[in-house]
Amino acid sequence: MSNEPFVEPGEGLSLRVSSAEAGERLDAFLAARIASLSRSAIKRLVDDGDVLVDGRVVKPSYKLRGGEEIEVETPPPAPLELAAEDIPLDIVHEDDDIVVVNKPAGMVVHPAAGVPSGTLANALVYHFRQLPTRGGEARPGIVHRLDRDTSGLIVVAKTAQAHEHLSEQFRLREVHKSYVALVHGRVGEERGRIEESLARDPRHRTRMAVRRGGRAALTLWRVRRRYGRFTLLDVEIKTGRTHQIRVHTAWMKHPVVGDETYNDGRDRSMSDPALRARIRAIGRQFLHAERLAFAHPSTGERPLFTAPLPPELSTFLDALEAAEATRE
């Protein structure tokens, strides 16, 4: 089997498995068919859900049956050198091992396609000259992420030992991550759990979707406050899948306010023009990483870090509170 085609970073590829290739492992099949990807790179793609077999996420060891269609999506290339940029950071905590940052909405965590600069990673290499790069040169000290338009807490490792320690806690789901989300509609129950697998949407590759055979995802939620047409939720995620809260709340028919990707136009279809204008004024999705707790890499203690709602979100809630008081 020739090592073709050659896939450039950031490109997608579809392959059809022949009957002669039945019984091969998925990772071995891809390594034989794609010259530009190493076996370890293929494993990362499969583990990250960037390889679909007949629309499903499977393991690298999956045995092919023959006749399957395999979709491969490769990540964009990282910049050759991460430029240090003097971008202010809201540092919640810093010691010799870690930095906890309150990321603003609008900031991307690390460079990606179309976003070569202005990221948290660019700011980190300016403010902290020596950070571990176990996750890659473009991800100095970074062990987890938040979406561009999600604000809130991120922990950054300052040493290789801290990076390894924190990464292991995330892998074992020992990190407490709690968010505040304002969703459309009146959620009737007081609390609940969503345990629906997630994978890339086969029709919209930049989106995620609830899909059988996807990667396991668990979201816990409880109601903090109800505001007529909206519900404020405390949301805890036990897994860290891409867009997890946004997809899960949309799946339960209560999408996040301001989330243009997953709320199917709910923001724009509201009958109250003043309310529509207030949502547009937020300029982002109403999702904030409020609480973060983990075992400290050196002391073993488990501090809890918190970040208040940013002004654009608290102002919107104040307007809802005022409207509720008027109705009462």
PDB file of N, CA and C in Angstrom, residues 160-200:
ATOM      1  N   ALA A 160       7.466  21.810  34.599  1.00  0.00           N
ATOM      2  CA  ALA A 160       7.121  20.546  33.939  1.00  0.00           C
ATOM      3  C   ALA A 160       6.438  19.599  34.922  1.00  0.00           C
ATOM      4  N   GLN A 161       6.900  19.585  36.176  1.00  0.00           N
ATOM      5  CA  GLN A 161       6.291  18.714  37.179  1.00  0.00           C
ATOM      6  C   GLN A 161       4.850  19.121  37.441  1.00  0.00           C
ATOM      7  N   ALA A 162       4.604  20.417  37.553  1.00  0.00           N
ATOM      8  CA  ALA A 162       3.237  20.897  37.780  1.00  0.00           C
ATOM      9  C   ALA A 162       2.346  20.573  36.587  1.00  0.00           C
ATOM     10  N   HIS A 163       2.896  20.701  35.382  1.00  0.00           N
ATOM     11  CA  HIS A 163       2.120  20.391  34.179  1.00  0.00           C
ATOM     12  C   HIS A 163       1.693  18.934  34.178  1.00  0.00           C
ATOM     13  N   GLU A 164       2.628  18.051  34.488  1.00  0.00           N
ATOM     14  CA  GLU A 164       2.318  16.621  34.519  1.00  0.00           C
ATOM     15  C   GLU A 164       1.284  16.315  35.601  1.00  0.00           C
ATOM     16  N   HIS A 165       1.447  16.919  36.773  1.00  0.00           N
ATOM     17  CA  HIS A 165       0.543  16.680  37.900  1.00  0.00           C
ATOM     18  C   HIS A 165      -0.872  17.151  37.565  1.00  0.00           C
ATOM     19  N   LEU A 166      -0.992  18.346  37.013  1.00  0.00           N
ATOM     20  CA  LEU A 166      -2.305  18.885  36.674  1.00  0.00           C
ATOM     21  C   LEU A 166      -2.949  18.107  35.528  1.00  0.00           C
ATOM     22  N   SER A 167      -2.157  17.767  34.520  1.00  0.00           N
ATOM     23  CA  SER A 167      -2.698  17.010  33.388  1.00  0.00           C
ATOM     24  C   SER A 167      -3.276  15.679  33.844  1.00  0.00           C
ATOM     25  N   GLU A 168      -2.604  15.043  34.776  1.00  0.00           N
ATOM     26  CA  GLU A 168      -3.096  13.768  35.300  1.00  0.00           C
ATOM     27  C   GLU A 168      -4.420  13.959  36.040  1.00  0.00           C
ATOM     28  N   GLN A 169      -4.549  15.048  36.797  1.00  0.00           N
ATOM     29  CA  GLN A 169      -5.813  15.311  37.489  1.00  0.00           C
ATOM     30  C   GLN A 169      -6.955  15.542  36.507  1.00  0.00           C
ATOM     31  N   PHE A 170      -6.673  16.269  35.426  1.00  0.00           N
ATOM     32  CA  PHE A 170      -7.705  16.454  34.414  1.00  0.00           C
ATOM     33  C   PHE A 170      -8.061  15.120  33.767  1.00  0.00           C
ATOM     34  N   ARG A 171      -7.051  14.299  33.495  1.00  0.00           N
ATOM     35  CA  ARG A 171      -7.310  13.010  32.855  1.00  0.00           C
ATOM     36  C   ARG A 171      -8.170  12.114  33.745  1.00  0.00           C
ATOM     37  N   LEU A 172      -7.927  12.158  35.051  1.00  0.00           N
ATOM     38  CA  LEU A 172      -8.670  11.320  35.990  1.00  0.00           C
ATOM     39  C   LEU A 172      -9.970  11.966  36.467  1.00  0.00           C
ATOM     40  N   ARG A 173     -10.288  13.134  35.915  1.00  0.00           N
ATOM     41  CA  ARG A 173     -11.524  13.868  36.250  1.00  0.00           C
ATOM     42  C   ARG A 173     -11.583  14.232  37.731  1.00  0.00           C
ATOM     43  N   GLU A 174     -10.429  14.639  38.269  1.00  0.00           N
ATOM     44  CA  GLU A 174     -10.353  15.024  39.679  1.00  0.00           C
ATOM     45  C   GLU A 174     -10.406  16.535  39.874  1.00  0.00           C
ATOM     46  N   VAL A 175     -10.481  17.284  38.777  1.00  0.00           N
ATOM     47  CA  VAL A 175     -10.542  18.743  38.852  1.00  0.00           C
ATOM     48  C   VAL A 175     -11.999  19.183  38.886  1.00  0.00           C
ATOM     49  N   HIS A 176     -12.319  20.067  39.821  1.00  0.00           N
ATOM     50  CA  HIS A 176     -13.684  20.620  39.900  1.00  0.00           C
ATOM     51  C   HIS A 176     -13.769  21.855  39.014  1.00  0.00           C
ATOM     52  N   LYS A 177     -14.684  21.811  38.030  1.00  0.00           N
ATOM     53  CA  LYS A 177     -14.881  22.930  37.108  1.00  0.00           C
ATOM     54  C   LYS A 177     -16.362  23.293  37.123  1.00  0.00           C
ATOM     55  N   SER A 178     -16.663  24.486  37.618  1.00  0.00           N
ATOM     56  CA  SER A 178     -18.051  24.913  37.754  1.00  0.00           C
ATOM     57  C   SER A 178     -18.265  26.220  37.000  1.00  0.00           C
ATOM     58  N   TYR A 179     -19.343  26.265  36.235  1.00  0.00           N
ATOM     59  CA  TYR A 179     -19.652  27.397  35.374  1.00  0.00           C
ATOM     60  C   TYR A 179     -21.006  28.000  35.749  1.00  0.00           C
ATOM     61  N   VAL A 180     -21.195  29.245  35.328  1.00  0.00           N
ATOM     62  CA  VAL A 180     -22.500  29.895  35.391  1.00  0.00           C
ATOM     63  C   VAL A 180     -22.982  30.071  33.956  1.00  0.00           C
ATOM     64  N   ALA A 181     -24.196  29.612  33.681  1.00  0.00           N
ATOM     65  CA  ALA A 181     -24.750  29.712  32.331  1.00  0.00           C
ATOM     66  C   ALA A 181     -26.177  30.234  32.412  1.00  0.00           C
ATOM     67  N   LEU A 182     -26.486  31.223  31.608  1.00  0.00           N
ATOM     68  CA  LEU A 182     -27.871  31.677  31.464  1.00  0.00           C
ATOM     69  C   LEU A 182     -28.416  31.039  30.199  1.00  0.00           C
ATOM     70  N   VAL A 183     -29.528  30.315  30.348  1.00  0.00           N
ATOM     71  CA  VAL A 183     -30.081  29.590  29.208  1.00  0.00           C
ATOM     72  C   VAL A 183     -31.485  30.082  28.901  1.00  0.00           C
ATOM     73  N   HIS A 184     -31.899  29.843  27.677  1.00  0.00           N
ATOM     74  CA  HIS A 184     -33.243  30.213  27.259  1.00  0.00           C
ATOM     75  C   HIS A 184     -34.281  29.278  27.893  1.00  0.00           C
ATOM     76  N   GLY A 185     -35.442  29.829  28.222  1.00  0.00           N
ATOM     77  CA  GLY A 185     -36.555  29.030  28.704  1.00  0.00           C
ATOM     78  C   GLY A 185     -36.541  28.833  30.210  1.00  0.00           C
ATOM     79  N   ARG A 186     -37.632  28.351  30.694  1.00  0.00           N
ATOM     80  CA  ARG A 186     -37.777  28.088  32.132  1.00  0.00           C
ATOM     81  C   ARG A 186     -37.524  26.608  32.392  1.00  0.00           C
ATOM     82  N   VAL A 187     -36.406  26.306  32.994  1.00  0.00           N
ATOM     83  CA  VAL A 187     -36.061  24.920  33.321  1.00  0.00           C
ATOM     84  C   VAL A 187     -36.918  24.487  34.506  1.00  0.00           C
ATOM     85  N   GLY A 188     -37.699  23.447  34.316  1.00  0.00           N
ATOM     86  CA  GLY A 188     -38.670  23.050  35.326  1.00  0.00           C
ATOM     87  C   GLY A 188     -38.067  22.367  36.538  1.00  0.00           C
ATOM     88  N   GLU A 189     -37.148  21.428  36.326  1.00  0.00           N
ATOM     89  CA  GLU A 189     -36.551  20.688  37.435  1.00  0.00           C
ATOM     90  C   GLU A 189     -35.500  21.534  38.139  1.00  0.00           C
ATOM     91  N   GLU A 190     -35.190  21.164  39.361  1.00  0.00           N
ATOM     92  CA  GLU A 190     -34.207  21.926  40.136  1.00  0.00           C
ATOM     93  C   GLU A 190     -32.771  21.534  39.811  1.00  0.00           C
ATOM     94  N   ARG A 191     -32.564  20.298  39.415  1.00  0.00           N
ATOM     95  CA  ARG A 191     -31.227  19.821  39.106  1.00  0.00           C
ATOM     96  C   ARG A 191     -31.328  18.642  38.162  1.00  0.00           C
ATOM     97  N   GLY A 192     -30.204  18.313  37.517  1.00  0.00           N
ATOM     98  CA  GLY A 192     -30.210  17.166  36.625  1.00  0.00           C
ATOM     99  C   GLY A 192     -28.821  16.853  36.118  1.00  0.00           C
ATOM    100  N   ARG A 193     -28.736  15.839  35.289  1.00  0.00           N
ATOM    101  CA  ARG A 193     -27.466  15.427  34.695  1.00  0.00           C
ATOM    102  C   ARG A 193     -27.703  15.086  33.235  1.00  0.00           C
ATOM    103  N   ILE A 194     -26.716  15.385  32.420  1.00  0.00           N
ATOM    104  CA  ILE A 194     -26.760  15.058  31.000  1.00  0.00           C
ATOM    105  C   ILE A 194     -25.546  14.188  30.719  1.00  0.00           C
ATOM    106  N   GLU A 195     -25.803  12.991  30.273  1.00  0.00           N
ATOM    107  CA  GLU A 195     -24.723  12.043  29.992  1.00  0.00           C
ATOM    108  C   GLU A 195     -24.889  11.546  28.558  1.00  0.00           C
ATOM    109  N   GLU A 196     -24.603  12.440  27.623  1.00  0.00           N
ATOM    110  CA  GLU A 196     -24.761  12.159  26.200  1.00  0.00           C
ATOM    111  C   GLU A 196     -23.415  12.324  25.505  1.00  0.00           C
ATOM    112  N   SER A 197     -23.054  11.347  24.693  1.00  0.00           N
ATOM    113  CA  SER A 197     -21.763  11.369  24.008  1.00  0.00           C
ATOM    114  C   SER A 197     -21.710  12.478  22.965  1.00  0.00           C
ATOM    115  N   LEU A 198     -20.518  13.018  22.768  1.00  0.00           N
ATOM    116  CA  LEU A 198     -20.326  14.124  21.841  1.00  0.00           C
ATOM    117  C   LEU A 198     -19.309  13.754  20.767  1.00  0.00           C
ATOM    118  N   ALA A 199     -19.576  14.231  19.551  1.00  0.00           N
ATOM    119  CA  ALA A 199     -18.649  14.059  18.431  1.00  0.00           C
ATOM    120  C   ALA A 199     -18.846  15.236  17.484  1.00  0.00           C
ATOM    121  N   ARG A 200     -17.987  15.360  16.497  1.00  0.00           N
ATOM    122  CA  ARG A 200     -18.140  16.425  15.523  1.00  0.00           C
ATOM    123  C   ARG A 200     -19.412  16.216  14.715  1.00  0.00           C
TER     124      ARG A 200
END
